Tab-separated table of C-alpha atoms in Angstrom:
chain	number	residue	atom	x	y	z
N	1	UNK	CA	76.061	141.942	144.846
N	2	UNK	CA	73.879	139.185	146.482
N	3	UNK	CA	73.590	141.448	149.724
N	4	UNK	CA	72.979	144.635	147.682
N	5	UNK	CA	70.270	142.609	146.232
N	6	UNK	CA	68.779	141.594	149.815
N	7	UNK	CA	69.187	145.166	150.482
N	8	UNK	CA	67.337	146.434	147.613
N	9	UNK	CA	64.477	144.212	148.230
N	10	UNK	CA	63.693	144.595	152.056
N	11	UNK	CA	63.579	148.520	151.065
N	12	UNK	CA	60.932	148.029	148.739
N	13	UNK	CA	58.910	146.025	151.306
N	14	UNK	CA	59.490	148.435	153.973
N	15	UNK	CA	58.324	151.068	151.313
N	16	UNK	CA	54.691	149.131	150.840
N	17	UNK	CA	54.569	148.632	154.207
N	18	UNK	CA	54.760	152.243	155.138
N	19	UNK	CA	52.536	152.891	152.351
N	20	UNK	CA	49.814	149.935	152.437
N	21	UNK	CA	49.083	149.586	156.027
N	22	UNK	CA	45.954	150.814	157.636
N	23	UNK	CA	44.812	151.138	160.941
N	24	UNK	CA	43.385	147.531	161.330
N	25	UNK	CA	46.394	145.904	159.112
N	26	UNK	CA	48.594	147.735	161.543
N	27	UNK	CA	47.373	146.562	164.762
N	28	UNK	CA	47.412	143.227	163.437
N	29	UNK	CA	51.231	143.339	162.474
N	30	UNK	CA	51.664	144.702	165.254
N	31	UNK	CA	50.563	142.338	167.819
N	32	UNK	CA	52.089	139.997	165.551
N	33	UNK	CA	55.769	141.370	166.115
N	34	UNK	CA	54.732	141.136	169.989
N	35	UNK	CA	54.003	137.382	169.781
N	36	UNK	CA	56.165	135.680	167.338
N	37	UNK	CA	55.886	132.186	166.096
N	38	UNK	CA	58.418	130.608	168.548
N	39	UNK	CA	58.947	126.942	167.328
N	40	UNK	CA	61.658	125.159	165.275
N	41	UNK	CA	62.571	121.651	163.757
N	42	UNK	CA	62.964	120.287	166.846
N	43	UNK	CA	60.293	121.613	168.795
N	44	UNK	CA	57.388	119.273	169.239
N	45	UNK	CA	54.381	121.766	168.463
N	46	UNK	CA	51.394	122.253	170.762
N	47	UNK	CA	52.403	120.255	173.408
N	48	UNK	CA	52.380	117.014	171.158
N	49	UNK	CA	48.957	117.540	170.797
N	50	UNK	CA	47.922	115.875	167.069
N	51	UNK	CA	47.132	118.348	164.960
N	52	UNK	CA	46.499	119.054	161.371
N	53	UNK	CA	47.484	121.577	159.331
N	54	UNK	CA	46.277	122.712	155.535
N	55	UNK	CA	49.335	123.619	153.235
N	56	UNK	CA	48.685	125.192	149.773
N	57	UNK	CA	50.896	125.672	146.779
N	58	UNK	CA	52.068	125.773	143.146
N	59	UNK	CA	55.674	124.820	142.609
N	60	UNK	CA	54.736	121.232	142.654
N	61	UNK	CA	52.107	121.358	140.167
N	62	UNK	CA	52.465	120.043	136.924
N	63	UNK	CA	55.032	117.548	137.495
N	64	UNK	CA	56.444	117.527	141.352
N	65	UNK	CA	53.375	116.100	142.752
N	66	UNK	CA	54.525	112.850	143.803
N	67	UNK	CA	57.992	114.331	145.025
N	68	UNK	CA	56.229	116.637	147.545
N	69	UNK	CA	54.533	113.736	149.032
N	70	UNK	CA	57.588	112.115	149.492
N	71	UNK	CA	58.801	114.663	151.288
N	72	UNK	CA	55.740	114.846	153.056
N	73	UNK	CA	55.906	111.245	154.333
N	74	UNK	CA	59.708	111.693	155.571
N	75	UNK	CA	58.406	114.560	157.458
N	76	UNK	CA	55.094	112.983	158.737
N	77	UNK	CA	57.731	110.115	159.812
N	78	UNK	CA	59.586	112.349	162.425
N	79	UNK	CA	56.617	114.219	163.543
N	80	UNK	CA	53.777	111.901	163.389
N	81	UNK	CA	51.650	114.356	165.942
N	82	UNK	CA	51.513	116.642	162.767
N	83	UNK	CA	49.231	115.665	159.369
N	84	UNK	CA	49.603	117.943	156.517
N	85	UNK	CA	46.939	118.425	153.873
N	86	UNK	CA	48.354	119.653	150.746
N	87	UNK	CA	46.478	121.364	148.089
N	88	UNK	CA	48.738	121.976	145.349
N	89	UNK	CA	46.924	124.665	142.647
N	90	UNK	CA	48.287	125.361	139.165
N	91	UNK	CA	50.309	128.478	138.815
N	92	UNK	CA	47.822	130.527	136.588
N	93	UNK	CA	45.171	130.168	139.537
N	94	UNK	CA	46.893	129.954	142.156
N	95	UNK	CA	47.029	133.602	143.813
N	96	UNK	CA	43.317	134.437	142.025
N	97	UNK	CA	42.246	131.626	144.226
N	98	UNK	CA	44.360	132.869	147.378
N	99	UNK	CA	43.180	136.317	147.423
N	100	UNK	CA	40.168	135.314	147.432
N	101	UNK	CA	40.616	133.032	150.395
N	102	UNK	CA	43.105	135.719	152.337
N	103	UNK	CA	39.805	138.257	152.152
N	104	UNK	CA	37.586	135.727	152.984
N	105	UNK	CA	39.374	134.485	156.273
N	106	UNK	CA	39.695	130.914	154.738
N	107	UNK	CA	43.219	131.225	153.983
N	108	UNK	CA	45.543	127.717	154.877
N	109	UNK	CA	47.523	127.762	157.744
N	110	UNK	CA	50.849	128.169	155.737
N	111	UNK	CA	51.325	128.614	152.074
N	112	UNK	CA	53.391	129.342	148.908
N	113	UNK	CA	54.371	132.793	147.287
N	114	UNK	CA	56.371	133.835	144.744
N	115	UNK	CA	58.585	136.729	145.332
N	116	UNK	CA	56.453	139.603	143.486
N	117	UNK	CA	53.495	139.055	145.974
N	118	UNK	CA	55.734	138.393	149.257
N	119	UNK	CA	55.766	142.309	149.652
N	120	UNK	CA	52.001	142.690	149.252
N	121	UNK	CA	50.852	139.896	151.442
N	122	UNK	CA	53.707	140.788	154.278
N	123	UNK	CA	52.337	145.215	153.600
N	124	UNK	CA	48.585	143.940	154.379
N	125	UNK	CA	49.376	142.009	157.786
N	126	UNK	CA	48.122	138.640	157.163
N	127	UNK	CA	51.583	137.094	157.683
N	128	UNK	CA	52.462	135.784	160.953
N	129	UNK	CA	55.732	136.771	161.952
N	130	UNK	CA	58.132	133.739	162.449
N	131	UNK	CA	61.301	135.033	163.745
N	132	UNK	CA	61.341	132.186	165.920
N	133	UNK	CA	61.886	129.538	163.305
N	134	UNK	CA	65.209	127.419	162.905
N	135	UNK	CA	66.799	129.271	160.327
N	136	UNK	CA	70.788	128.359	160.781
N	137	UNK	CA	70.692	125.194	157.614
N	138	UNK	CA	69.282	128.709	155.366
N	139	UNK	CA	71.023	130.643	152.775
N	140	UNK	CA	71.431	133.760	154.288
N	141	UNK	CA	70.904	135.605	151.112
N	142	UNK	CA	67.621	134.155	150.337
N	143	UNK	CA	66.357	134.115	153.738
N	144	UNK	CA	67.001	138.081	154.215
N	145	UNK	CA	64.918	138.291	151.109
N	146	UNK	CA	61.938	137.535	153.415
N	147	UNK	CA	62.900	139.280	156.528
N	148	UNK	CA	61.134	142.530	156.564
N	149	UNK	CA	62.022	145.327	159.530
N	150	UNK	CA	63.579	142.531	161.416
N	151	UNK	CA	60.987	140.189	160.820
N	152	UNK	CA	60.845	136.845	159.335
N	153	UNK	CA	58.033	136.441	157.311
N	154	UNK	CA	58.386	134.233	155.021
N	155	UNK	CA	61.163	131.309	154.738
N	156	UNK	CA	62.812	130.548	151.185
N	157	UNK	CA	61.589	127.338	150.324
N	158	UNK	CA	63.814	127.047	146.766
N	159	UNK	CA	65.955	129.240	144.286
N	160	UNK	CA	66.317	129.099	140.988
N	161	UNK	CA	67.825	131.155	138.371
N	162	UNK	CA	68.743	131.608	134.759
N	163	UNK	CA	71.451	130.601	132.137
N	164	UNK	CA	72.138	130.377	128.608
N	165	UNK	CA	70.965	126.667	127.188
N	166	UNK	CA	72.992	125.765	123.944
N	167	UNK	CA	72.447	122.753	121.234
N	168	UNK	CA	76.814	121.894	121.049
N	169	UNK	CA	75.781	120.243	117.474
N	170	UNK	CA	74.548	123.666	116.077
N	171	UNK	CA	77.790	125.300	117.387
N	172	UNK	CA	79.590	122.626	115.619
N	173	UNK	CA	77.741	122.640	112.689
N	174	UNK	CA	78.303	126.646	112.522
N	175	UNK	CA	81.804	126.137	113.266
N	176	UNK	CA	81.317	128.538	116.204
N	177	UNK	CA	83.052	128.674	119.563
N	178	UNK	CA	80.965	127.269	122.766
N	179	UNK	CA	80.046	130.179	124.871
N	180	UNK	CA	82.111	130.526	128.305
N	181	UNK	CA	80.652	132.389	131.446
N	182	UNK	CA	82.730	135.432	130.051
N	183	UNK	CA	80.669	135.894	126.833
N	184	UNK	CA	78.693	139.516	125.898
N	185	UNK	CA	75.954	139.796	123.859
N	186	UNK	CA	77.874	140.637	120.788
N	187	UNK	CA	80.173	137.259	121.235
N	188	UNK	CA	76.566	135.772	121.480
N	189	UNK	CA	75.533	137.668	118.166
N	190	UNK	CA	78.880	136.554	116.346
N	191	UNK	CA	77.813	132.666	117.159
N	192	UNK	CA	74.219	133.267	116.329
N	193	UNK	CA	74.577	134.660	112.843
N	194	UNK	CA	76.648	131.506	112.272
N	195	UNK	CA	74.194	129.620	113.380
N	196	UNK	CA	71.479	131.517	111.456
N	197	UNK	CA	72.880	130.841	108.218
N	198	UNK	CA	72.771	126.967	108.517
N	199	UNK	CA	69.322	126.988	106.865
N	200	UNK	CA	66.457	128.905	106.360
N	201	UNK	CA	64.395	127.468	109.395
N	202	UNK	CA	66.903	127.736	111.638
N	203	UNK	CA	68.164	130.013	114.494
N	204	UNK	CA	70.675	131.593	116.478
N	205	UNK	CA	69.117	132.326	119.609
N	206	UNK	CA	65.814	133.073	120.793
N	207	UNK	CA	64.876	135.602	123.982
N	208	UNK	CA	60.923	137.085	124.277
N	209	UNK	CA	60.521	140.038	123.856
N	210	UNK	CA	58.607	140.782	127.294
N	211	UNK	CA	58.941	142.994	130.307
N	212	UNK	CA	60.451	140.291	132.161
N	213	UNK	CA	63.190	139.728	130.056
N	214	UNK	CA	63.979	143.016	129.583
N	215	UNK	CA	64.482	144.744	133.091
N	216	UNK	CA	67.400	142.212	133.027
N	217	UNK	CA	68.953	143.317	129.865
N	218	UNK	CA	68.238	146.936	130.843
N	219	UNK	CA	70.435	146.001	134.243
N	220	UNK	CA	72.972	144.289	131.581
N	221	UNK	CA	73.287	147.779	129.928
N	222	UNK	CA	73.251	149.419	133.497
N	223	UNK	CA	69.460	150.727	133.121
N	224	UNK	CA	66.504	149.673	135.031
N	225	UNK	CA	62.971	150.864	135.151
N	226	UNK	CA	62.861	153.195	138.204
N	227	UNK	CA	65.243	155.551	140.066
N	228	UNK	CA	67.348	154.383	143.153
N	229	UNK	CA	64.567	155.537	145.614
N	230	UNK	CA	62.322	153.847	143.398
N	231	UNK	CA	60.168	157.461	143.295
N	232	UNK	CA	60.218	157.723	139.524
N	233	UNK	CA	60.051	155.743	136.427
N	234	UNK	CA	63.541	155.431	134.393
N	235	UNK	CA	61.606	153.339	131.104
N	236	UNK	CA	63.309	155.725	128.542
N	237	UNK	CA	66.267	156.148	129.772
N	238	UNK	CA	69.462	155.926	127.194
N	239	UNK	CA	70.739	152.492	128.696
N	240	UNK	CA	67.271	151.159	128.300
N	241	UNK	CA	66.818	151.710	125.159
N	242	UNK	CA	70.483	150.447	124.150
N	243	UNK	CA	69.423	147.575	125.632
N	244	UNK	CA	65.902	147.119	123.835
N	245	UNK	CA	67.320	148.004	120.919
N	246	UNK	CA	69.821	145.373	120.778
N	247	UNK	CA	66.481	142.557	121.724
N	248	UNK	CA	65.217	144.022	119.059
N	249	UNK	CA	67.446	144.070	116.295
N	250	UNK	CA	67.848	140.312	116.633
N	251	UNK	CA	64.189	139.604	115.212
N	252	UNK	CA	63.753	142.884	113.043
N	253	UNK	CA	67.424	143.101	111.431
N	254	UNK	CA	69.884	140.215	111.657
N	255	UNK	CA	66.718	138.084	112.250
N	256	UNK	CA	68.850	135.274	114.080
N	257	UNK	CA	66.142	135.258	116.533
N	258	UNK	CA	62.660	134.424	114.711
N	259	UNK	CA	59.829	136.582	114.486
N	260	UNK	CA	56.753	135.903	115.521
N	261	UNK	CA	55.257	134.198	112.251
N	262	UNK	CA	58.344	132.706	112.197
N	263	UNK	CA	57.906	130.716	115.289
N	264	UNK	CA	54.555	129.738	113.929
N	265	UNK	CA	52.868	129.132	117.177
N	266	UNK	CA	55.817	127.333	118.490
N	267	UNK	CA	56.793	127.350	122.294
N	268	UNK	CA	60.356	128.547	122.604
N	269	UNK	CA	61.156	125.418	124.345
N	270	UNK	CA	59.651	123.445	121.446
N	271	UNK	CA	61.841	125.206	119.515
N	272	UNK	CA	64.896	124.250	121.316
N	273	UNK	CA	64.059	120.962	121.432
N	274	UNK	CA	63.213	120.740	117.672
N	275	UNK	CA	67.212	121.301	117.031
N	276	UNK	CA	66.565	124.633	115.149
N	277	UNK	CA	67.551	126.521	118.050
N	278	UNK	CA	71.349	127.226	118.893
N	279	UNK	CA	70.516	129.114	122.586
N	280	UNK	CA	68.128	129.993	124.529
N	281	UNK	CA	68.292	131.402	127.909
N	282	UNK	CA	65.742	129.907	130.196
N	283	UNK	CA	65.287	128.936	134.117
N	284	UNK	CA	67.335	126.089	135.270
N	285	UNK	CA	63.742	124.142	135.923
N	286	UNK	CA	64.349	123.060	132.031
N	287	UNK	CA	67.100	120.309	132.510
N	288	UNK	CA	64.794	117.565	133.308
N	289	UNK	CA	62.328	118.212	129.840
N	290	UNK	CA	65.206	119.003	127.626
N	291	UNK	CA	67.583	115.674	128.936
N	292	UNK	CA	64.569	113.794	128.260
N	293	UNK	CA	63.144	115.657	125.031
N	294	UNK	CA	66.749	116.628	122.927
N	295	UNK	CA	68.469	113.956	121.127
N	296	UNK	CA	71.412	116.010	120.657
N	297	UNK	CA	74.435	117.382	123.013
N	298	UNK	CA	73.512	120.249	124.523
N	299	UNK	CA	75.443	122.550	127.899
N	300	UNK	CA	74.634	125.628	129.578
N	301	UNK	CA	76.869	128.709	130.971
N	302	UNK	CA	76.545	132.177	132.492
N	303	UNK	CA	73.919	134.311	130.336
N	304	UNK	CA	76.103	136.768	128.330
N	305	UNK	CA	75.930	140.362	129.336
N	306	UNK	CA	76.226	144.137	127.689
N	307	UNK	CA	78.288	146.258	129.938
N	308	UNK	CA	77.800	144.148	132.963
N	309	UNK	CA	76.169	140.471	133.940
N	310	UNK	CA	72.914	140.153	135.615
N	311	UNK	CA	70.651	136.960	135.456
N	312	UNK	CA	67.137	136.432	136.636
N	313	UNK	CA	66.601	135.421	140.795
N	314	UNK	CA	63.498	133.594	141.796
N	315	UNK	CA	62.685	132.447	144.953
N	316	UNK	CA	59.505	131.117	146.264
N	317	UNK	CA	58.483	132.474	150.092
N	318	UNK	CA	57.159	129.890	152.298
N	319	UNK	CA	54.435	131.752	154.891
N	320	UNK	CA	52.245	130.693	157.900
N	321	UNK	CA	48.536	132.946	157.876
N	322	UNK	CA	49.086	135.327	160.820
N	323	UNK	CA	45.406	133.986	161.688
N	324	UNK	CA	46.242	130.220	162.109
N	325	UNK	CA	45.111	128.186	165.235
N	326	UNK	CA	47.971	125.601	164.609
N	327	UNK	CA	51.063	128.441	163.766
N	328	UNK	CA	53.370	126.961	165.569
N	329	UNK	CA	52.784	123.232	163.513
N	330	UNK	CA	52.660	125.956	160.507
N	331	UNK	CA	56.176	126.537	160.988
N	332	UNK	CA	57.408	123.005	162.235
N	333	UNK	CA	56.593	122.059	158.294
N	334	UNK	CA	57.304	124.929	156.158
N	335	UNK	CA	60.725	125.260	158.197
N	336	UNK	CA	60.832	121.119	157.599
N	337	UNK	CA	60.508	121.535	154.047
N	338	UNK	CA	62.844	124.263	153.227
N	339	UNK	CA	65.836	123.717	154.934
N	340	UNK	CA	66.086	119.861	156.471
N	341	UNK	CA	68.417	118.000	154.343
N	342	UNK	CA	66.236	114.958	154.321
N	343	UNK	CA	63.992	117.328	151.861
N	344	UNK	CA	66.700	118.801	150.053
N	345	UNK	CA	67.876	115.545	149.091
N	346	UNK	CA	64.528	114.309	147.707
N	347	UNK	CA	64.197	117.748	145.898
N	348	UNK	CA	67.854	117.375	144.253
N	349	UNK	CA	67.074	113.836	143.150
N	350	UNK	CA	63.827	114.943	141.364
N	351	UNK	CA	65.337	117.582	139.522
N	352	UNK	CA	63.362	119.962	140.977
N	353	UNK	CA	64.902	123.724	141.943
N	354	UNK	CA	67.434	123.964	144.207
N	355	UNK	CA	66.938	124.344	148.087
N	356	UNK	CA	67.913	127.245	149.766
N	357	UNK	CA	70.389	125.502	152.324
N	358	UNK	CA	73.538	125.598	153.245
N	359	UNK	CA	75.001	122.107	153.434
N	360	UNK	CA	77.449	121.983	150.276
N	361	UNK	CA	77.694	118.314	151.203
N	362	UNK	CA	73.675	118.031	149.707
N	363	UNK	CA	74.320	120.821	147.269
N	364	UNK	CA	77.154	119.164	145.214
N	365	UNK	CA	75.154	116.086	144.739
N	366	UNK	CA	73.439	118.940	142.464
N	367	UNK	CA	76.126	119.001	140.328
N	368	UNK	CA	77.130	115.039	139.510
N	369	UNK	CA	73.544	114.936	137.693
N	370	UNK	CA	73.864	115.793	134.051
N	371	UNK	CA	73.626	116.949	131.670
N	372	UNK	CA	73.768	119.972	131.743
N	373	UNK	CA	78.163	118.708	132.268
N	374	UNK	CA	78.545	122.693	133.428
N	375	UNK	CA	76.396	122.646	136.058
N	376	UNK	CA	78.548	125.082	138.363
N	377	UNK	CA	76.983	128.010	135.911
N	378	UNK	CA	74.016	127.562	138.599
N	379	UNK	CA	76.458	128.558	140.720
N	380	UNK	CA	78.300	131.356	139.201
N	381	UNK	CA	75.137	132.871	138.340
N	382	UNK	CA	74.422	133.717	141.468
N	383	UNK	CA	76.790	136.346	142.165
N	384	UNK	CA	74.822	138.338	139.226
N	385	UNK	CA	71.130	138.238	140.618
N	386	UNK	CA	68.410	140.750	140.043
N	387	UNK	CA	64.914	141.081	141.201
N	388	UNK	CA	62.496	142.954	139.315
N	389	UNK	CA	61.468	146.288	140.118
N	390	UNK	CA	58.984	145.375	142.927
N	391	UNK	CA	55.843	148.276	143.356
N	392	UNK	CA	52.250	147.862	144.240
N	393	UNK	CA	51.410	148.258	140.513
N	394	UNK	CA	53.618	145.833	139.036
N	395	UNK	CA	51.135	144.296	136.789
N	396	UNK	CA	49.922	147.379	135.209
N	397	UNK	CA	53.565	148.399	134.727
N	398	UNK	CA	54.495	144.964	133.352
N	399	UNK	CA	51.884	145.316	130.842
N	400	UNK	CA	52.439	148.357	129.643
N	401	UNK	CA	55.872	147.860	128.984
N	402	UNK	CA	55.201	144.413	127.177
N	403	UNK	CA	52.547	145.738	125.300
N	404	UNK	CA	55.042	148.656	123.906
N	405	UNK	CA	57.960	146.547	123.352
N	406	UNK	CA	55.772	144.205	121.051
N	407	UNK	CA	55.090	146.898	119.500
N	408	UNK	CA	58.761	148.041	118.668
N	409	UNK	CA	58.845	144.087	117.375
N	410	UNK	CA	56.418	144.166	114.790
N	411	UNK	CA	57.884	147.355	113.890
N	412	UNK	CA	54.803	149.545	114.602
N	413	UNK	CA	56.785	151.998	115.951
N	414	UNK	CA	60.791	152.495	117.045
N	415	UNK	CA	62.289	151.477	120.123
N	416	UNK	CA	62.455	155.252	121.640
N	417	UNK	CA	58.688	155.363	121.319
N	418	UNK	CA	58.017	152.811	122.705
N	419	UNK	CA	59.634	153.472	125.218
N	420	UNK	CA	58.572	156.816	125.577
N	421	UNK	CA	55.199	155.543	125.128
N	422	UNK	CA	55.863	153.186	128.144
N	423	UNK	CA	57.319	155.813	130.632
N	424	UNK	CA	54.501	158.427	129.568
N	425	UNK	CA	51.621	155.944	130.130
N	426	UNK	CA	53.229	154.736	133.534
N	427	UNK	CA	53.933	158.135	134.935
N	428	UNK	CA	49.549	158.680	134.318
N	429	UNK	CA	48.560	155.192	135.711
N	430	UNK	CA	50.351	154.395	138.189
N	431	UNK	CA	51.417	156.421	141.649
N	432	UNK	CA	55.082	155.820	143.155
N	433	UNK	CA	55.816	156.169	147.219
């Protein structure tokens, strides 16, 4: 599954490639390929010359500030020839601000992306190709997600994924069975109505309603959004809207997930953590703010599933600019940060996500920290990844199909329309290779 996934993903980028690169992008790739970034962890770059290098990203913001310095000044430590300015920008500006920058030649020499703009960045040519990194500490299944024609472009500096959070009170309360890893959607629905009828303000589970939530579902009910050449929109297909159907249904008939007015203006997570919630599932980056913010007993397992299992996979890319003077100290620190197990340690010990290494030795220290006590559900999970349907439109497409499905939720129109709606409206907007 995991290498079907890599698979899947390296076609799509070899897809915008063939379809995004002009002349000028090409040459550029090209000489690129010819002259690889050659250095590694142990390489001293430039000679030993000091240099200093400007690193941008998001993950840290809004809590990991600190820890990224700290793995910063292990790093400086070793390779004191090397200084490392970090800008770390909040997530909702963050690639505004680095288009902007790419265009305008002032990109940094190395920098974050998420997975949905690897494959744009890497189609344009203004990744440097950095085949010549250490790579053997890697998980080989996230690193192939950045390797594009042969070509490393990118290095996976985390993973994360998701599961299903539950309060263990509620389920007591209900007098409902804990979910396992084997659970569907309709074991799920059987706890939940349970759950629901505790009190009038409180719920069974809660999911939104949003294009990213749903191409997973639709891959739980064996849909997805686009053919297996990825040359035509599948949006209405009869798996899909099984699968919207049943989102739906929880908020508009059984109602053991809330509607909107019902959540008045209330975060999921606040909802969670109010003790009104019985699951949610959500990325594994919420153990640290529910251990500190629920005062009751709460676990986690493998999200349940309609025909099949398939959970979210996120991975963050780590990149050098293909127009850096100082590449090769580019690559000493991204390849630093990502895989040496002086880093992953710090990153484990923060709660942060999970490094994409190897060493099981660093890895289980993962799973001593609770709660959540089921922490090998990280784990597990893994052998169920999807990506999302990955095209140069994938904005426009995401919106489109959010705006429909909220629709279908506030019972404007039915689920097929929507759907319909969705496919009809993509089909006119947006142009497939």
């Amino acid at each position: 599954m995991k290498k079907a996934l890599a698979a899947a993903l390296v076609s799509t980028m070899i897809l915008g490639l063939t379809a995004c690169g002009s002349t000028q992008e090409a040459a550029k790739e090209e000489t690129a390929g010819q002259n690889p970034v050659s250095t590694g962890q142990e390489e001293s770059p430039e000679g030993g010359e000091e240099v200093t290098i400007t690193y941008c990203n998001f993950n840290a913001s809004g809590g990991n500030e600190e820890t990224l310095n700290k793995m910063y000044e292990k790093f400086h430590e070793e390779y004191p020839d090397i200084t490392v300015n970090i800008e770390t920008v909040a997530y909702s500006d963050y690639f505004t601000a680095m288009q902007t920058r790419v265009a305008g030649g002032t990109a940094p020499d190395c920098y974050e992306l998420n997975i949905e703009n690897f494959a744009s960045y890497a189609a344009k040519g203004v990744l440097a190709d950095i085949s010549g990194a250490e790579t053997s500490n890697f998980n080989e299944t996230a690193l192939s997600a950045f390797n594009v024609d042969g070509k490393q472009y990118g290095l996976p500096g985390n993973f994360s994924n998701v599961v299903l959070i539950y309060n263990k009170d509620l389920f007591d309360k209900a007098g409902a069975e804990y979910p396992t890893d084997d659970w569907t959607w309709e074991d799920a629905q059987v706890a939940a109505e349970k759950i629901r009828a505790l009190s009038d303000d409180t719920y069974g589970i809660y999911a939104p309603l949003t294009y990213n939530e749903f191409y997973k579902v639709a891959s739980q009910y064996g849909g997805g959004l686009l053919n297996d050449d990825k040359t035509e929109f599948t949006i209405n297909s009869p798996e899909n809207i099984e699968a919207a159907q049943m989102m739906i249904d929880r908020v508009l008939v059984s109602n053991v997930a809330p509607t909107e007015e019902q959540m008045g203006g209330m975060g999921d997570w606040d909802l969670f953590e109010s003790g009104r919630l019985g699951m949610i599932p959500t990325g594994i980056w919420a153990f640290n703010t529910f251990k500190d913010a629920c005062d009751f007993n709460w676990d986690i397992c493998v999200e349940p599933g309609g025909t099949e299992k398939a959970t979210h996979f996120f991975s963050n890319a780590l990149v050098v600019n293909a127009d850096s003077e100082q590449a090769a100290a580019a690559t000493t620190w991204i390849t630093w940060l990502a895989s040496s197990d002086e880093a992953a340690q710090i990153r484990i010990d923060a709660g942060w996500d999970l490094p994409a290494i190897k060493n099981e030795t660093v890895l289980n220290s993962y799973l001593e920290v609770t709660p959540p006590d089921n922490k090998q559900a990280v784990f597990t999970s893994l052998d169920y990844l999807v990506v999302p349907p990955i095209i140069e439109d994938y904005s426009l497409m995401s919106d489109i199909i959010t705006e429909e499905l909220s629709k279908a939720a506030s019972g404007k129109t039915t689920v097929e329309d929507a759907l319909n709606q969705a496919q009809e409206e993509c089909e006119t907007l947006i142009t497939l290779n």
